[in-house]
Amino acid sequence: MIRLIVFCFGAGLLIAGCATSPEPPEPLSVDEILSGAAGLETYGDPENCLRLADYRKVEILDRQNLLFWGSGQRVWLNRLRAPCIGLRPRSTLLLELSTSQVCNLDSVTAVESSFRFWRRASATCGLGQFEPISVEQAKALKAALDR
């Protein structure tokens, strides 16, 4: 009789443990983050190129998304054509330009400094279009993709 009670008690804990373990939430997509950022919709039409004077810094968000920060309140999201192996936030980006503008057919490579030499840290990856977004959307993307 005692063995039966212990077995039922142990089985009850096992079932209760399985019932209460929540599944991790699915990560939000960039589109979901952008649409949820302060209730803002698309900020403007995508552009194929930016003049070099249009932006002052480039920030890597993850393996497929870059932010180009312009002066004032101007920010562009660039979604690379494919995830870029080895691309990480805080890497140094090398832009390979074909004209005096940065365009959606140009390439980027992450490099890292090792003593006095630069070494390649990522694959060479193709830029996508430049989507104008708001500063609020850029901040929401950074917060959601910062891991």
PDB file of C-alpha atoms in Angstrom:
ATOM      1  CA  MET A   1       0.000   0.000   0.000  1.00  0.00           C
ATOM      2  CA  ILE A   2       2.833   2.411   0.842  1.00  0.00           C
ATOM      3  CA  ARG A   3       4.588   1.745  -2.472  1.00  0.00           C
ATOM      4  CA  LEU A   4       1.438   2.622  -4.403  1.00  0.00           C
ATOM      5  CA  ILE A   5       1.089   5.994  -2.637  1.00  0.00           C
ATOM      6  CA  VAL A   6       4.740   6.927  -3.275  1.00  0.00           C
ATOM      7  CA  PHE A   7       4.403   5.985  -6.942  1.00  0.00           C
ATOM      8  CA  CYS A   8       1.253   8.084  -7.369  1.00  0.00           C
ATOM      9  CA  PHE A   9       2.836  11.017  -5.533  1.00  0.00           C
ATOM     10  CA  GLY A  10       5.975  10.841  -7.738  1.00  0.00           C
ATOM     11  CA  ALA A  11       3.912  10.539 -10.920  1.00  0.00           C
ATOM     12  CA  GLY A  12       1.860  13.559  -9.841  1.00  0.00           C
ATOM     13  CA  LEU A  13       5.019  15.674  -9.448  1.00  0.00           C
ATOM     14  CA  LEU A  14       6.277  14.546 -12.840  1.00  0.00           C
ATOM     15  CA  ILE A  15       3.011  15.522 -14.528  1.00  0.00           C
ATOM     16  CA  ALA A  16       2.847  18.837 -12.654  1.00  0.00           C
ATOM     17  CA  GLY A  17       6.445  19.603 -13.641  1.00  0.00           C
ATOM     18  CA  CYS A  18       5.666  18.977 -17.295  1.00  0.00           C
ATOM     19  CA  ALA A  19       2.518  21.087 -17.194  1.00  0.00           C
ATOM     20  CA  THR A  20       4.203  24.160 -15.728  1.00  0.00           C
ATOM     21  CA  SER A  21       7.327  24.394 -17.912  1.00  0.00           C
ATOM     22  CA  PRO A  22       6.582  27.177 -20.413  1.00  0.00           C
ATOM     23  CA  GLU A  23       8.047  27.113 -23.881  1.00  0.00           C
ATOM     24  CA  PRO A  24      10.415  29.984 -24.691  1.00  0.00           C
ATOM     25  CA  PRO A  25       8.722  32.668 -26.788  1.00  0.00           C
ATOM     26  CA  GLU A  26       9.531  32.860 -30.473  1.00  0.00           C
ATOM     27  CA  PRO A  27      11.802  35.811 -31.273  1.00  0.00           C
ATOM     28  CA  LEU A  28      10.064  38.675 -33.062  1.00  0.00           C
ATOM     29  CA  SER A  29      10.888  39.357 -36.688  1.00  0.00           C
ATOM     30  CA  VAL A  30      12.297  42.717 -37.753  1.00  0.00           C
ATOM     31  CA  ASP A  31       8.941  43.566 -39.373  1.00  0.00           C
ATOM     32  CA  GLU A  32       7.086  42.791 -36.124  1.00  0.00           C
ATOM     33  CA  ILE A  33       9.508  44.952 -34.137  1.00  0.00           C
ATOM     34  CA  LEU A  34       9.202  47.838 -36.602  1.00  0.00           C
ATOM     35  CA  SER A  35       5.403  47.737 -36.672  1.00  0.00           C
ATOM     36  CA  GLY A  36       5.228  47.566 -32.863  1.00  0.00           C
ATOM     37  CA  ALA A  37       7.686  50.416 -32.203  1.00  0.00           C
ATOM     38  CA  ALA A  38       5.559  53.266 -30.886  1.00  0.00           C
ATOM     39  CA  GLY A  39       2.752  52.171 -33.228  1.00  0.00           C
ATOM     40  CA  LEU A  40       4.650  53.498 -36.237  1.00  0.00           C
ATOM     41  CA  GLU A  41       4.227  52.151 -39.728  1.00  0.00           C
ATOM     42  CA  THR A  42       6.772  52.265 -42.535  1.00  0.00           C
ATOM     43  CA  TYR A  43       8.597  55.568 -42.381  1.00  0.00           C
ATOM     44  CA  GLY A  44       9.419  55.914 -46.094  1.00  0.00           C
ATOM     45  CA  ASP A  45      10.104  54.147 -49.368  1.00  0.00           C
ATOM     46  CA  PRO A  46      13.309  52.079 -49.590  1.00  0.00           C
ATOM     47  CA  GLU A  47      16.276  53.657 -51.358  1.00  0.00           C
ATOM     48  CA  ASN A  48      18.863  51.874 -53.490  1.00  0.00           C
ATOM     49  CA  CYS A  49      21.785  54.156 -52.565  1.00  0.00           C
ATOM     50  CA  LEU A  50      22.928  56.651 -49.930  1.00  0.00           C
ATOM     51  CA  ARG A  51      25.424  59.406 -50.594  1.00  0.00           C
ATOM     52  CA  LEU A  52      28.477  59.118 -48.359  1.00  0.00           C
ATOM     53  CA  ALA A  53      27.526  62.482 -46.824  1.00  0.00           C
ATOM     54  CA  ASP A  54      24.032  61.175 -45.905  1.00  0.00           C
ATOM     55  CA  TYR A  55      25.220  58.985 -43.006  1.00  0.00           C
ATOM     56  CA  ARG A  56      27.815  59.371 -40.267  1.00  0.00           C
ATOM     57  CA  LYS A  57      28.022  55.878 -38.751  1.00  0.00           C
ATOM     58  CA  VAL A  58      27.014  52.264 -39.396  1.00  0.00           C
ATOM     59  CA  GLU A  59      25.910  49.968 -36.596  1.00  0.00           C
ATOM     60  CA  ILE A  60      25.698  46.169 -36.829  1.00  0.00           C
ATOM     61  CA  LEU A  61      22.548  44.824 -35.156  1.00  0.00           C
ATOM     62  CA  ASP A  62      22.935  41.137 -35.984  1.00  0.00           C
ATOM     63  CA  ARG A  63      24.016  38.844 -38.825  1.00  0.00           C
ATOM     64  CA  GLN A  64      21.546  40.374 -41.281  1.00  0.00           C
ATOM     65  CA  ASN A  65      20.663  43.916 -40.174  1.00  0.00           C
ATOM     66  CA  LEU A  66      22.628  47.170 -40.196  1.00  0.00           C
ATOM     67  CA  LEU A  67      21.620  50.680 -39.123  1.00  0.00           C
ATOM     68  CA  PHE A  68      22.981  53.656 -41.056  1.00  0.00           C
ATOM     69  CA  TRP A  69      22.731  56.737 -38.806  1.00  0.00           C
ATOM     70  CA  GLY A  70      22.466  60.100 -40.550  1.00  0.00           C
ATOM     71  CA  SER A  71      22.428  63.586 -39.163  1.00  0.00           C
ATOM     72  CA  GLY A  72      19.415  64.767 -37.201  1.00  0.00           C
ATOM     73  CA  GLN A  73      16.647  62.203 -37.046  1.00  0.00           C
ATOM     74  CA  ARG A  74      17.602  60.206 -40.159  1.00  0.00           C
ATOM     75  CA  VAL A  75      18.149  56.448 -39.838  1.00  0.00           C
ATOM     76  CA  TRP A  76      18.117  53.719 -42.472  1.00  0.00           C
ATOM     77  CA  LEU A  77      17.765  49.978 -41.894  1.00  0.00           C
ATOM     78  CA  ASN A  78      19.697  47.789 -44.312  1.00  0.00           C
ATOM     79  CA  ARG A  79      18.704  44.129 -44.413  1.00  0.00           C
ATOM     80  CA  LEU A  80      21.544  42.196 -45.996  1.00  0.00           C
ATOM     81  CA  ARG A  81      20.514  39.922 -48.857  1.00  0.00           C
ATOM     82  CA  ALA A  82      21.365  36.882 -46.705  1.00  0.00           C
ATOM     83  CA  PRO A  83      22.609  36.295 -43.134  1.00  0.00           C
ATOM     84  CA  CYS A  84      26.333  37.086 -42.998  1.00  0.00           C
ATOM     85  CA  ILE A  85      28.403  34.433 -41.234  1.00  0.00           C
ATOM     86  CA  GLY A  86      30.787  35.980 -38.719  1.00  0.00           C
ATOM     87  CA  LEU A  87      29.106  39.417 -38.647  1.00  0.00           C
ATOM     88  CA  ARG A  88      28.712  40.528 -35.021  1.00  0.00           C
ATOM     89  CA  PRO A  89      27.838  43.753 -33.231  1.00  0.00           C
ATOM     90  CA  ARG A  90      30.941  45.745 -32.285  1.00  0.00           C
ATOM     91  CA  SER A  91      32.907  44.440 -35.283  1.00  0.00           C
ATOM     92  CA  THR A  92      34.509  46.952 -37.640  1.00  0.00           C
ATOM     93  CA  LEU A  93      32.804  47.075 -41.031  1.00  0.00           C
ATOM     94  CA  LEU A  94      34.682  47.396 -44.289  1.00  0.00           C
ATOM     95  CA  LEU A  95      32.409  48.738 -47.047  1.00  0.00           C
ATOM     96  CA  GLU A  96      33.409  47.818 -50.597  1.00  0.00           C
ATOM     97  CA  LEU A  97      31.891  50.560 -52.775  1.00  0.00           C
ATOM     98  CA  SER A  98      31.561  50.572 -56.550  1.00  0.00           C
ATOM     99  CA  THR A  99      30.762  54.324 -56.779  1.00  0.00           C
ATOM    100  CA  SER A 100      30.895  57.412 -54.572  1.00  0.00           C
ATOM    101  CA  GLN A 101      27.716  56.167 -52.904  1.00  0.00           C
ATOM    102  CA  VAL A 102      26.920  53.117 -50.820  1.00  0.00           C
ATOM    103  CA  CYS A 103      24.374  51.071 -52.783  1.00  0.00           C
ATOM    104  CA  ASN A 104      22.301  47.932 -52.418  1.00  0.00           C
ATOM    105  CA  LEU A 105      24.671  45.956 -54.665  1.00  0.00           C
ATOM    106  CA  ASP A 106      27.803  46.852 -52.670  1.00  0.00           C
ATOM    107  CA  SER A 107      29.483  44.462 -50.227  1.00  0.00           C
ATOM    108  CA  VAL A 108      30.470  44.546 -46.559  1.00  0.00           C
ATOM    109  CA  THR A 109      32.996  42.505 -44.599  1.00  0.00           C
ATOM    110  CA  ALA A 110      33.650  42.578 -40.868  1.00  0.00           C
ATOM    111  CA  VAL A 111      37.301  42.892 -39.877  1.00  0.00           C
ATOM    112  CA  GLU A 112      39.062  42.675 -36.521  1.00  0.00           C
ATOM    113  CA  SER A 113      42.341  44.139 -35.374  1.00  0.00           C
ATOM    114  CA  SER A 114      45.047  41.719 -34.276  1.00  0.00           C
ATOM    115  CA  PHE A 115      48.098  43.607 -33.057  1.00  0.00           C
ATOM    116  CA  ARG A 116      48.906  45.850 -36.041  1.00  0.00           C
ATOM    117  CA  PHE A 117      47.124  43.800 -38.670  1.00  0.00           C
ATOM    118  CA  TRP A 118      43.500  43.585 -39.765  1.00  0.00           C
ATOM    119  CA  ARG A 119      42.045  40.181 -40.327  1.00  0.00           C
ATOM    120  CA  ARG A 120      38.810  39.206 -41.966  1.00  0.00           C
ATOM    121  CA  ALA A 121      36.176  38.224 -39.385  1.00  0.00           C
ATOM    122  CA  SER A 122      33.165  37.514 -41.583  1.00  0.00           C
ATOM    123  CA  ALA A 123      32.118  36.451 -45.028  1.00  0.00           C
ATOM    124  CA  THR A 124      31.698  39.173 -47.654  1.00  0.00           C
ATOM    125  CA  CYS A 125      27.997  39.948 -47.822  1.00  0.00           C
ATOM    126  CA  GLY A 126      25.732  41.961 -50.108  1.00  0.00           C
ATOM    127  CA  LEU A 127      23.821  45.002 -48.918  1.00  0.00           C
ATOM    128  CA  GLY A 128      20.075  45.265 -49.390  1.00  0.00           C
ATOM    129  CA  GLN A 129      17.930  48.366 -49.841  1.00  0.00           C
ATOM    130  CA  PHE A 130      18.064  51.244 -47.376  1.00  0.00           C
ATOM    131  CA  GLU A 131      14.739  51.518 -45.537  1.00  0.00           C
ATOM    132  CA  PRO A 132      14.185  54.871 -43.816  1.00  0.00           C
ATOM    133  CA  ILE A 133      12.966  54.265 -40.257  1.00  0.00           C
ATOM    134  CA  SER A 134      12.349  56.507 -37.272  1.00  0.00           C
ATOM    135  CA  VAL A 135      14.766  56.885 -34.368  1.00  0.00           C
ATOM    136  CA  GLU A 136      12.134  55.179 -32.159  1.00  0.00           C
ATOM    137  CA  GLN A 137      12.038  52.191 -34.511  1.00  0.00           C
ATOM    138  CA  ALA A 138      15.863  52.034 -34.550  1.00  0.00           C
ATOM    139  CA  LYS A 139      15.944  52.067 -30.733  1.00  0.00           C
ATOM    140  CA  ALA A 140      13.294  49.319 -30.594  1.00  0.00           C
ATOM    141  CA  LEU A 141      15.321  47.187 -33.030  1.00  0.00           C
ATOM    142  CA  LYS A 142      18.507  47.676 -31.006  1.00  0.00           C
ATOM    143  CA  ALA A 143      16.747  46.738 -27.767  1.00  0.00           C
ATOM    144  CA  ALA A 144      15.076  43.648 -29.244  1.00  0.00           C
ATOM    145  CA  LEU A 145      18.106  42.349 -31.149  1.00  0.00           C
ATOM    146  CA  ASP A 146      20.713  43.151 -28.469  1.00  0.00           C
ATOM    147  CA  ARG A 147      21.735  39.783 -27.042  1.00  0.00           C
TER     148      ARG A 147
END
